Structures are given as structure tokens and as C-alpha cells.
C-alpha positions as a printed Julia matrix, in Angstrom:
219×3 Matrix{Float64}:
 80.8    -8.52  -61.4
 79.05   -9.82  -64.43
 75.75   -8.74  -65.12
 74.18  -12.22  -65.02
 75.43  -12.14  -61.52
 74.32   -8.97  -60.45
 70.77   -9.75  -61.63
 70.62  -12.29  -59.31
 71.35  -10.53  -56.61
 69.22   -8.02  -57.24
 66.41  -10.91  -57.96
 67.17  -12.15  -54.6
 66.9    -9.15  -52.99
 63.55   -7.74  -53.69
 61.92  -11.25  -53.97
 63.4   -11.42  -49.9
 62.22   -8.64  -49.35
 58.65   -8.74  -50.98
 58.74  -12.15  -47.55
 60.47  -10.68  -45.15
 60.54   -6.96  -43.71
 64.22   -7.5   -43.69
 66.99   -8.78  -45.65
 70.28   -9.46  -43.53
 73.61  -11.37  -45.28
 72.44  -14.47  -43.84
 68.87  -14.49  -45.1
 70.79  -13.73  -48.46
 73.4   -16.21  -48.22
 71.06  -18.96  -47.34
 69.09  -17.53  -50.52
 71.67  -18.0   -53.02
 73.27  -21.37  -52.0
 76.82  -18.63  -50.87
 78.87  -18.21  -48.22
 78.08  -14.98  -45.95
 81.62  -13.58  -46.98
 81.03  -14.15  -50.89
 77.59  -12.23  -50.21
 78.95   -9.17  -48.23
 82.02   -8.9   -50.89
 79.26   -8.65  -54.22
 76.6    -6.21  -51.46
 79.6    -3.76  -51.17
 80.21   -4.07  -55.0
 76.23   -3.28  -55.06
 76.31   -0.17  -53.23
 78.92    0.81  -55.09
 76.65    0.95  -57.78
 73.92    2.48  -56.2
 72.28   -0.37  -56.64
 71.58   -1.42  -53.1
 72.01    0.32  -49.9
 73.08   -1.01  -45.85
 70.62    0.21  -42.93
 72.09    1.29  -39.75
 71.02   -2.7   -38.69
 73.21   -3.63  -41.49
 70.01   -4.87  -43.72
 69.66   -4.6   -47.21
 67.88   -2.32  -48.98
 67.76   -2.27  -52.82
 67.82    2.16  -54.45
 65.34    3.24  -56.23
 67.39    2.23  -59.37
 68.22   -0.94  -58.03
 64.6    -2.08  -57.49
 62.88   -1.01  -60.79
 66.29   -3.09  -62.19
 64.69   -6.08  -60.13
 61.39   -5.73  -61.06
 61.7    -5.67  -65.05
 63.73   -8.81  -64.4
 61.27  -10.4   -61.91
 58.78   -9.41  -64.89
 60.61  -10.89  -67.56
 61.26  -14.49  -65.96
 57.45  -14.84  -64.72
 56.24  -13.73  -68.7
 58.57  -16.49  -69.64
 57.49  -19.34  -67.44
 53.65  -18.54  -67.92
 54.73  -18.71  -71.64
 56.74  -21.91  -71.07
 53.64  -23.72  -69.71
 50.9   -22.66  -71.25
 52.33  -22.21  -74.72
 54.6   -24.64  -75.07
 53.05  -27.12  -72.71
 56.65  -27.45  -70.65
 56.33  -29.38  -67.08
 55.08  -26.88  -64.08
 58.11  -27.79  -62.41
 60.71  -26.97  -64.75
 59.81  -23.82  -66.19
 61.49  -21.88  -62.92
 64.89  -22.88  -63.99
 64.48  -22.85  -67.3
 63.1   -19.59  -67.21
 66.45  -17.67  -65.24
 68.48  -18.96  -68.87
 65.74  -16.4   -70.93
 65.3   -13.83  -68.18
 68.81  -12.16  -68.86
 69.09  -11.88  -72.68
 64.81  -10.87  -73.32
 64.77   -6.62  -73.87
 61.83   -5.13  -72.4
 60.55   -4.73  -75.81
 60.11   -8.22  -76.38
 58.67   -8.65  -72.88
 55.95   -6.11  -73.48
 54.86   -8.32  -76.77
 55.27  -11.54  -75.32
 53.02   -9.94  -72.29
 50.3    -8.48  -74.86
 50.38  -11.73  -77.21
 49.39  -14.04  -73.8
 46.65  -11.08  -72.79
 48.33   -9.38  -70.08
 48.56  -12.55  -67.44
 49.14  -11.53  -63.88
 50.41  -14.01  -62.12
 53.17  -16.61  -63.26
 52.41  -20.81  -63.11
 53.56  -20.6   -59.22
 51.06  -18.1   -58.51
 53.69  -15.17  -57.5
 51.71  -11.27  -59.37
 53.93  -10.38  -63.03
 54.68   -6.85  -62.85
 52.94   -4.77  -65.48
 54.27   -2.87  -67.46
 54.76    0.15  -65.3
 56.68   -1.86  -62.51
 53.86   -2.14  -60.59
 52.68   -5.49  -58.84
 49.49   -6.05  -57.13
 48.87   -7.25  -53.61
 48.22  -11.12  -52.78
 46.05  -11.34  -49.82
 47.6   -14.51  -48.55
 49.62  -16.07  -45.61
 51.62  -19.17  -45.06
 49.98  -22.41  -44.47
 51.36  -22.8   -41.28
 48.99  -19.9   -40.44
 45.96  -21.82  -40.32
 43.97  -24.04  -37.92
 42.48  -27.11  -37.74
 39.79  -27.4   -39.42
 40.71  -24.27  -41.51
 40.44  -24.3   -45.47
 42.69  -22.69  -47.7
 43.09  -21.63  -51.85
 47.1   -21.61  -52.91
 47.84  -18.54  -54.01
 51.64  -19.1   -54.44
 54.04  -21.61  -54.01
 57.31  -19.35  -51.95
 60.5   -22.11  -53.34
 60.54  -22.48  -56.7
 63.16  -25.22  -56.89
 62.94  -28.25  -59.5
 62.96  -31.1   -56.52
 60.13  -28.82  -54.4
 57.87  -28.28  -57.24
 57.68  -31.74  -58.37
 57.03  -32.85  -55.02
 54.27  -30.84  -54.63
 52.64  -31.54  -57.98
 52.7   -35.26  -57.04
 50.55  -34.41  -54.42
 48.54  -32.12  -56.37
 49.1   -29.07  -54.46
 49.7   -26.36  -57.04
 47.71  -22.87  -56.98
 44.02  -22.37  -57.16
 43.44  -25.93  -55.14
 41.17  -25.98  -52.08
 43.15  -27.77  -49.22
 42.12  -28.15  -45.41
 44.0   -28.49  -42.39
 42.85  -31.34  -40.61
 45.38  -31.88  -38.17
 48.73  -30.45  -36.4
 50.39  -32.56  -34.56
 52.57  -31.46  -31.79
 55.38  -30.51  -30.78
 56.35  -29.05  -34.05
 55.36  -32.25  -36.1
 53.48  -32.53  -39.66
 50.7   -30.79  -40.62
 48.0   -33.23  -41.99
 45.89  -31.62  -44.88
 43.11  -32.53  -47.44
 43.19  -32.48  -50.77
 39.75  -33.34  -52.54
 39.74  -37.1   -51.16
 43.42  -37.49  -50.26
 45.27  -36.35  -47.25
 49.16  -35.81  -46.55
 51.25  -35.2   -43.69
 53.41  -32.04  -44.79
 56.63  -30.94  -42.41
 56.19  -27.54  -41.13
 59.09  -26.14  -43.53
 57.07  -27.37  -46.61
 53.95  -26.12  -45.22
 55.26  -22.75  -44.29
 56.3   -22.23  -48.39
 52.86  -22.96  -49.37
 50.78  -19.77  -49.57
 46.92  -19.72  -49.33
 44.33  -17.44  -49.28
 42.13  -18.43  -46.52
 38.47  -19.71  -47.44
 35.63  -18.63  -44.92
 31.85  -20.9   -44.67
């Protein structure tokens, strides 16, 4: 298994796990665009490793080792694409993908400098924390969009797909992190929520509104 390969996995793992109390072969399948058997074949090649480790539920666990492997990479691609946009003024919605090319090849060394030459930025252009440089990532108080209520108002704290198509989407309609937005309506029967943005409003599909993060605004 390269290690380009196994750095995805591992990528994959914790950011899964950072949603989701659990991380099963399908969540991780789904995830990385696999089938279920290529996924179990590279988890057993994990554990191997020590890298990763199956509950008794047959969930996924990343080691101790395994983790603080995720989280210098996790660090390393978020440095990048908040260096990507406000450095070298590259589109908000490409900087994701063109950030996993970087993330492999940086050494922490560089990282730390590239971290202490933008003044120490903690979160990246999606709004997910950067891990300092201890490993350690602070706590977003926020909750899905689909969360809210009518008449509820919201601040994005993070956008959870960071896919080319999904992030250009979303800045057409202006909905990138640190905007005010308000549910105005949710129509039934699973249908669209319809929000506010300054003067506009949108109908969003429940699946795009559950991968929008806020942090809800009281008054």
C-alpha cells in the first residue's frame, strides 16, 4: 500500500470520525468513492500496521499512532488551502483538491513555517479548526443546518463536502462561512429547505443543507 494511499485512509478516517461517533466500511466506502471489499482489504492492511483498529461492532477506530499520523496530515492540507486563498488569491473552491497534491510531500518543518509566516490561522477557507502544532484541534460549537427551525438564524461555521462541484455551488449562492443565513421555510415531507441570505432566498435539498454547518444565532 503506497503511502499516498494510506494517508487517505487515514484522512478519511478521523475526518469520519470527527462527524460521526462511528465509522463502519460502508460509511468509508461511500467516503472514498470504493467498493466495500477494496475498503475492508486496505482496513486489514491498516491494522496490520497498527494504524487502525476493528471494534467488537466491526467499526473503525484509528491507534494512537494512527491518529496523530492523521492529524499532521489534516494540518498540513488546511495550512495549504488557507495559504492557497489568501496568499495566492486561488478560487475558494479549488483549493480542496489542489491542496491533497501538497499535503503528502510538505515535512512538518515546512508546515510549522508556513503556519507561523500566515500568523497561526485556525481554521482553513471551509471553516473546518487547523490543528496546532501540538495535534490539538479546538471545538466548533456548531450543528447541521437541517437542525434548525423556521424562523431560526444561523453563522456557517464549516462547509462538511469539500468537493470542487459542491463548493462552487455554494459560492454562487454566497453561502460560504461567517454568513448570516435564516431558515424561513421547510417544506414537507422531506422537501427543500428555503433560507435567506441578506436579500436573496434559495430552496436548498435536505442533503445540501445537512453539509452546511452553522453556529446558531440567538435575538
Amino acid at each position: 500500500m503506497g503511502s499516498e494511499k494510506l494517508e487517505e485512509y487515514l484522512e478519511s478516517i478521523y475526518k469520519l470520525h470527527s462527524e460521526h461517533r462511528h465509522v463502519g466500511i460502508s460509511q468509508l466506502a461511500e467516503n472514498l468513492k470504493l467498493t466495500p471489499a477494496s475498503v475492508t482489504e486496505m482496513i486489514s492492511k491498516l491494522v496490520e500496521k497498527k494504524l487502525a483498529i476493528k471494534t467488537e461492532k466491526k467499526n473503525i477506530k484509528l491507534t494512537e499512532k494512527g491518529e496523530k499520523q492523521a492529524v499532521e496530515l489534516i494540518r498540513r492540507h488546511r495550512l495549504v488551502e488557507r495559504f492557497f486563498t489568501d496568499f495566492l488569491k486561488l478560487k475558494w473552491e479549488t483549493v480542496h483538491e489542489d491542496a491533497c497534491k501538497f499535503e503528502h510531500v510538505l515535512t512538518k518543518e515546512i508546515s510549522d513555517a508556513l503556519e507561523q509566516f500566515m500568523n497561526h490561522p485556525t481554521t482553513c477557507p471551509h471553516g473546518h479548526p487547523i490543528p496546532d502544532v501540538k495535534g490539538k484541534t479546538a471545538k466548533q460549537d456548531a450543528k447541521p443546518l437541517t437542525s434548525l427551525k423556521p424562523a431560526q438564524s444561523g453563522v456557517i461555521a464549516r462547509i462538511a463536502e469539500e468537493s470542487r462541484e459542491f463548493l462552487k455551488y455554494l459560492a454562487t449562492l454566497g453561502l460560504i462561512p461567517q454568513i448570516v443565513i435564516k431558515v424561513e421555510q421547510i417544506a414537507p415531507f422531506n422537501g427543500p429547505y428555503l433560507i435567506k441570505v441578506g436579500n436573496s432566498s434559495y430552496a436548498l435539498g435536505r442533503e445540501v443543507a445537512s453539509k452546511i454547518w452553522v453556529r446558531e444565532v440567538t435575538g
